[in-house]
Tab-separated table of C-alpha atoms in Angstrom:
chain	number	residue	atom	x	y	z
A	1	UNK	CA	34.962	17.993	48.144
A	2	UNK	CA	36.513	15.406	46.036
A	3	UNK	CA	39.317	14.802	48.764
A	4	UNK	CA	41.828	12.964	47.307
A	5	UNK	CA	41.620	11.894	43.238
A	6	UNK	CA	43.540	9.543	41.219
A	7	UNK	CA	44.109	9.096	38.004
A	8	UNK	CA	44.393	6.810	35.801
A	9	UNK	CA	42.451	3.844	38.159
A	10	UNK	CA	43.439	1.311	36.069
A	11	UNK	CA	46.440	0.911	33.968
A	12	UNK	CA	48.786	-1.959	31.728
A	13	UNK	CA	52.126	-1.279	30.454
A	14	UNK	CA	55.265	-3.490	28.739
A	15	UNK	CA	58.210	-3.446	30.538
A	16	UNK	CA	60.415	-0.186	29.231
A	17	UNK	CA	57.217	1.857	29.015
A	18	UNK	CA	56.901	5.367	31.399
A	19	UNK	CA	54.201	6.700	32.559
A	20	UNK	CA	53.026	9.394	35.163
A	21	UNK	CA	50.273	8.590	38.305
A	22	UNK	CA	48.760	11.464	39.027
A	23	UNK	CA	47.045	12.809	42.300
A	24	UNK	CA	45.370	15.782	43.898
A	25	UNK	CA	44.187	16.601	47.251
A	26	UNK	CA	41.097	19.673	47.358
A	27	UNK	CA	41.703	20.137	51.250
A	28	UNK	CA	44.021	22.344	51.246
A	29	UNK	CA	46.745	19.910	52.746
A	30	UNK	CA	50.418	20.665	53.019
A	31	UNK	CA	51.630	17.087	53.053
A	32	UNK	CA	51.225	14.459	50.388
A	33	UNK	CA	52.376	10.858	50.250
A	34	UNK	CA	52.722	7.925	47.323
A	35	UNK	CA	52.619	4.175	48.743
A	36	UNK	CA	52.633	0.848	46.956
A	37	UNK	CA	50.246	-2.090	48.233
A	38	UNK	CA	51.489	-5.249	47.824
A	39	UNK	CA	50.150	-8.192	49.349
A	40	UNK	CA	52.038	-9.197	52.456
A	41	UNK	CA	53.950	-6.415	52.335
A	42	UNK	CA	51.454	-4.339	53.522
A	43	UNK	CA	51.972	-0.606	52.629
A	44	UNK	CA	55.354	0.800	51.669
A	45	UNK	CA	56.145	4.365	51.077
A	46	UNK	CA	57.561	5.152	47.821
A	47	UNK	CA	58.132	9.105	47.779
A	48	UNK	CA	56.620	12.121	50.382
A	49	UNK	CA	56.094	15.768	50.066
A	50	UNK	CA	55.924	17.597	53.311
A	51	UNK	CA	54.547	20.803	52.058
A	52	UNK	CA	54.908	22.602	48.715
A	53	UNK	CA	58.346	22.499	46.581
A	54	UNK	CA	59.873	19.741	48.900
A	55	UNK	CA	59.991	15.784	48.184
A	56	UNK	CA	61.525	13.043	50.147
A	57	UNK	CA	62.508	9.530	49.438
A	58	UNK	CA	60.835	7.019	51.621
A	59	UNK	CA	60.954	3.719	51.878
A	60	UNK	CA	61.036	2.098	48.173
A	61	UNK	CA	61.958	5.062	46.226
A	62	UNK	CA	64.128	3.171	43.085
A	63	UNK	CA	62.837	3.446	39.949
A	64	UNK	CA	60.146	6.351	40.562
A	65	UNK	CA	60.054	10.051	40.628
A	66	UNK	CA	57.907	12.607	41.802
A	67	UNK	CA	57.124	16.534	41.187
A	68	UNK	CA	55.441	18.404	43.864
A	69	UNK	CA	53.736	20.678	40.790
A	70	UNK	CA	51.522	22.538	43.474
A	71	UNK	CA	49.915	22.636	47.086
A	72	UNK	CA	47.153	20.492	45.504
A	73	UNK	CA	48.703	18.042	42.877
A	74	UNK	CA	51.480	15.326	43.115
A	75	UNK	CA	52.713	12.651	40.436
A	76	UNK	CA	54.527	9.448	39.884
A	77	UNK	CA	56.363	8.854	37.403
A	78	UNK	CA	57.904	5.354	36.237
A	79	UNK	CA	59.995	5.866	33.877
A	80	UNK	CA	60.806	2.670	32.731
A	81	UNK	CA	58.554	0.294	34.076
A	82	UNK	CA	59.100	-3.312	35.440
A	83	UNK	CA	57.165	-6.408	36.157
A	84	UNK	CA	58.476	-5.335	40.184
A	85	UNK	CA	56.727	-2.679	40.012
A	86	UNK	CA	53.046	-4.159	39.097
A	87	UNK	CA	51.306	-3.026	42.358
A	88	UNK	CA	48.197	-0.745	43.869
A	89	UNK	CA	49.755	2.605	44.067
A	90	UNK	CA	47.989	4.723	46.716
A	91	UNK	CA	48.043	8.994	46.931
A	92	UNK	CA	47.292	10.189	50.414
A	93	UNK	CA	47.483	13.508	52.271
A	94	UNK	CA	47.547	15.422	55.331
A	95	UNK	CA	47.351	18.648	56.819
A	96	UNK	CA	51.157	18.462	58.157
A	97	UNK	CA	50.536	20.482	61.403
A	98	UNK	CA	53.420	18.542	63.331
A	99	UNK	CA	52.172	17.238	67.158
A	100	UNK	CA	48.505	17.183	66.163
A	101	UNK	CA	47.686	13.274	65.260
A	102	UNK	CA	46.864	14.262	62.085
A	103	UNK	CA	45.137	11.682	59.477
A	104	UNK	CA	46.246	10.482	56.508
A	105	UNK	CA	43.500	10.989	53.693
A	106	UNK	CA	43.968	7.933	51.234
A	107	UNK	CA	42.776	8.305	47.252
A	108	UNK	CA	40.889	5.077	45.783
A	109	UNK	CA	44.582	4.067	44.122
A	110	UNK	CA	45.770	3.040	41.149
A	111	UNK	CA	46.281	-0.686	39.681
A	112	UNK	CA	49.202	-0.724	37.967
A	113	UNK	CA	50.136	-4.201	35.824
A	114	UNK	CA	53.732	-4.313	34.108
A	115	UNK	CA	54.130	-7.205	31.477
B	1	UNK	CA	64.054	2.574	62.462
B	2	UNK	CA	60.489	2.809	63.364
B	3	UNK	CA	58.925	-0.596	63.138
B	4	UNK	CA	54.957	-1.904	63.017
B	5	UNK	CA	54.800	-5.213	63.277
B	6	UNK	CA	51.174	-7.256	62.435
B	7	UNK	CA	52.114	-10.752	63.513
B	8	UNK	CA	48.622	-12.239	61.641
B	9	UNK	CA	48.471	-12.437	58.378
B	10	UNK	CA	44.740	-13.888	57.959
B	11	UNK	CA	42.368	-13.628	61.412
B	12	UNK	CA	38.821	-15.717	60.835
B	13	UNK	CA	36.368	-15.403	63.700
B	14	UNK	CA	32.541	-16.811	63.757
B	15	UNK	CA	29.692	-14.063	63.609
B	16	UNK	CA	29.593	-12.570	67.353
B	17	UNK	CA	32.439	-13.525	68.534
B	18	UNK	CA	34.943	-11.628	69.935
B	19	UNK	CA	38.062	-10.234	67.766
B	20	UNK	CA	41.645	-9.076	68.798
B	21	UNK	CA	43.560	-7.359	66.041
B	22	UNK	CA	47.161	-7.246	67.322
B	23	UNK	CA	50.069	-4.137	66.745
B	24	UNK	CA	53.096	-4.190	68.231
B	25	UNK	CA	55.754	-1.060	67.478
B	26	UNK	CA	59.137	-0.556	67.985
B	27	UNK	CA	59.939	3.247	68.745
B	28	UNK	CA	61.809	4.929	71.841
B	29	UNK	CA	59.738	8.062	72.213
B	30	UNK	CA	56.272	8.273	72.060
B	31	UNK	CA	54.597	7.410	69.165
B	32	UNK	CA	51.131	8.322	67.316
B	33	UNK	CA	49.354	5.345	66.843
B	34	UNK	CA	46.712	5.036	64.251
B	35	UNK	CA	44.275	2.008	62.718
B	36	UNK	CA	42.986	2.041	59.570
B	37	UNK	CA	40.731	-0.183	57.953
B	38	UNK	CA	40.553	-1.472	54.031
B	39	UNK	CA	37.271	-2.757	52.467
B	40	UNK	CA	37.384	-4.713	49.575
B	41	UNK	CA	38.521	-2.655	46.774
B	42	UNK	CA	38.277	0.503	48.483
B	43	UNK	CA	40.540	3.464	49.421
B	44	UNK	CA	42.353	3.067	53.281
B	45	UNK	CA	40.332	5.454	56.075
B	46	UNK	CA	40.742	5.940	59.520
B	47	UNK	CA	39.353	3.740	61.768
B	48	UNK	CA	40.242	5.630	65.215
B	49	UNK	CA	43.410	6.708	66.621
B	50	UNK	CA	44.775	6.446	70.229
B	51	UNK	CA	44.695	10.399	70.851
B	52	UNK	CA	41.001	10.281	70.597
B	53	UNK	CA	40.545	7.310	73.056
B	54	UNK	CA	37.247	6.743	71.105
B	55	UNK	CA	35.307	3.606	69.843
B	56	UNK	CA	34.276	3.400	66.426
B	57	UNK	CA	32.292	0.981	65.005
B	58	UNK	CA	32.657	-0.611	68.198
B	59	UNK	CA	36.324	-1.169	67.704
B	60	UNK	CA	38.495	0.144	70.457
B	61	UNK	CA	42.059	0.122	70.953
B	62	UNK	CA	44.360	1.073	73.587
B	63	UNK	CA	47.921	1.932	73.446
B	64	UNK	CA	50.410	0.102	76.224
B	65	UNK	CA	53.651	1.826	76.017
B	66	UNK	CA	55.213	-0.759	78.578
B	67	UNK	CA	54.409	-3.301	76.072
B	68	UNK	CA	54.655	-1.575	73.126
B	69	UNK	CA	51.329	-2.395	71.892
B	70	UNK	CA	47.853	-0.636	70.006
B	71	UNK	CA	46.072	-4.154	69.752
B	72	UNK	CA	42.444	-3.644	68.142
B	73	UNK	CA	39.444	-5.005	70.064
B	74	UNK	CA	35.906	-5.639	69.312
B	75	UNK	CA	33.275	-7.817	71.534
B	76	UNK	CA	31.106	-9.257	68.809
B	77	UNK	CA	32.666	-9.558	65.557
B	78	UNK	CA	29.768	-8.550	62.299
B	79	UNK	CA	29.933	-10.092	58.990
B	80	UNK	CA	30.730	-6.070	57.541
B	81	UNK	CA	34.020	-6.445	59.915
B	82	UNK	CA	35.322	-8.109	57.156
B	83	UNK	CA	38.182	-6.199	55.955
B	84	UNK	CA	41.902	-5.689	55.694
B	85	UNK	CA	43.202	-3.473	58.871
B	86	UNK	CA	46.499	-2.099	58.502
B	87	UNK	CA	47.672	-0.438	62.104
B	88	UNK	CA	50.194	2.870	61.917
B	89	UNK	CA	52.929	5.012	63.473
B	90	UNK	CA	54.280	8.106	62.983
B	91	UNK	CA	57.075	9.298	65.667
B	92	UNK	CA	56.607	12.565	66.895
B	93	UNK	CA	56.136	16.029	64.229
B	94	UNK	CA	55.309	15.700	60.421
B	95	UNK	CA	56.791	12.392	59.260
B	96	UNK	CA	54.933	9.907	56.631
B	97	UNK	CA	52.896	7.295	58.786
B	98	UNK	CA	54.853	3.684	58.776
B	99	UNK	CA	52.313	1.158	58.188
B	100	UNK	CA	51.948	-2.713	58.819
B	101	UNK	CA	51.845	-5.263	56.890
B	102	UNK	CA	48.080	-5.803	57.615
B	103	UNK	CA	45.861	-8.627	58.863
B	104	UNK	CA	42.834	-9.787	57.014
B	105	UNK	CA	39.867	-10.239	59.254
B	106	UNK	CA	37.147	-12.753	57.577
B	107	UNK	CA	34.026	-13.117	60.118
B	108	UNK	CA	32.735	-16.249	59.025
B	109	UNK	CA	28.232	-16.305	59.751
């Protein structure tokens, strides 16, 4: 049981390049999330998927797109990377049942640098 | 909108001293509140949630609805407690957690 996995662990891009961050969970969770972590800013939600087939914008969605490929996988795409997207990206998942104080489980993170 | 405020970016204490990490929230209803911890270069992990009313690694947190606070406390800090601590809130229902900006705790030997 690997929990939440993310690939790649590190990535360096040039401005304007595109890439997709991959996330998968093996806990049969309904909900998945993408956050970015920046010094002094905490974790900010980019996009989330409450259940398979749905996605919603979070606090900072501009410059990103997501795909909930199936129940296990939730990818984050940067179409044209900018230096402001240099950050550590965390994927998370949770069971998704309402009213049950569900914990979010986090992946190990992807450290992205955009030059 | 819901908001979580952690007023201290950095908190330094000596080993064996008491620790209190402050968390205040803005939400008019009954929230779900959590503390997450992130040790150096590791993923975030749940430390405790208010509904459990338990002590984890010596840490406790009490929800004070009157003061809209959920401060994290430990009577005697240990060096291994040095980490980044995040307070998080969820409104009732299936919604994402809203995180504070975090407090870095440094325990000095």
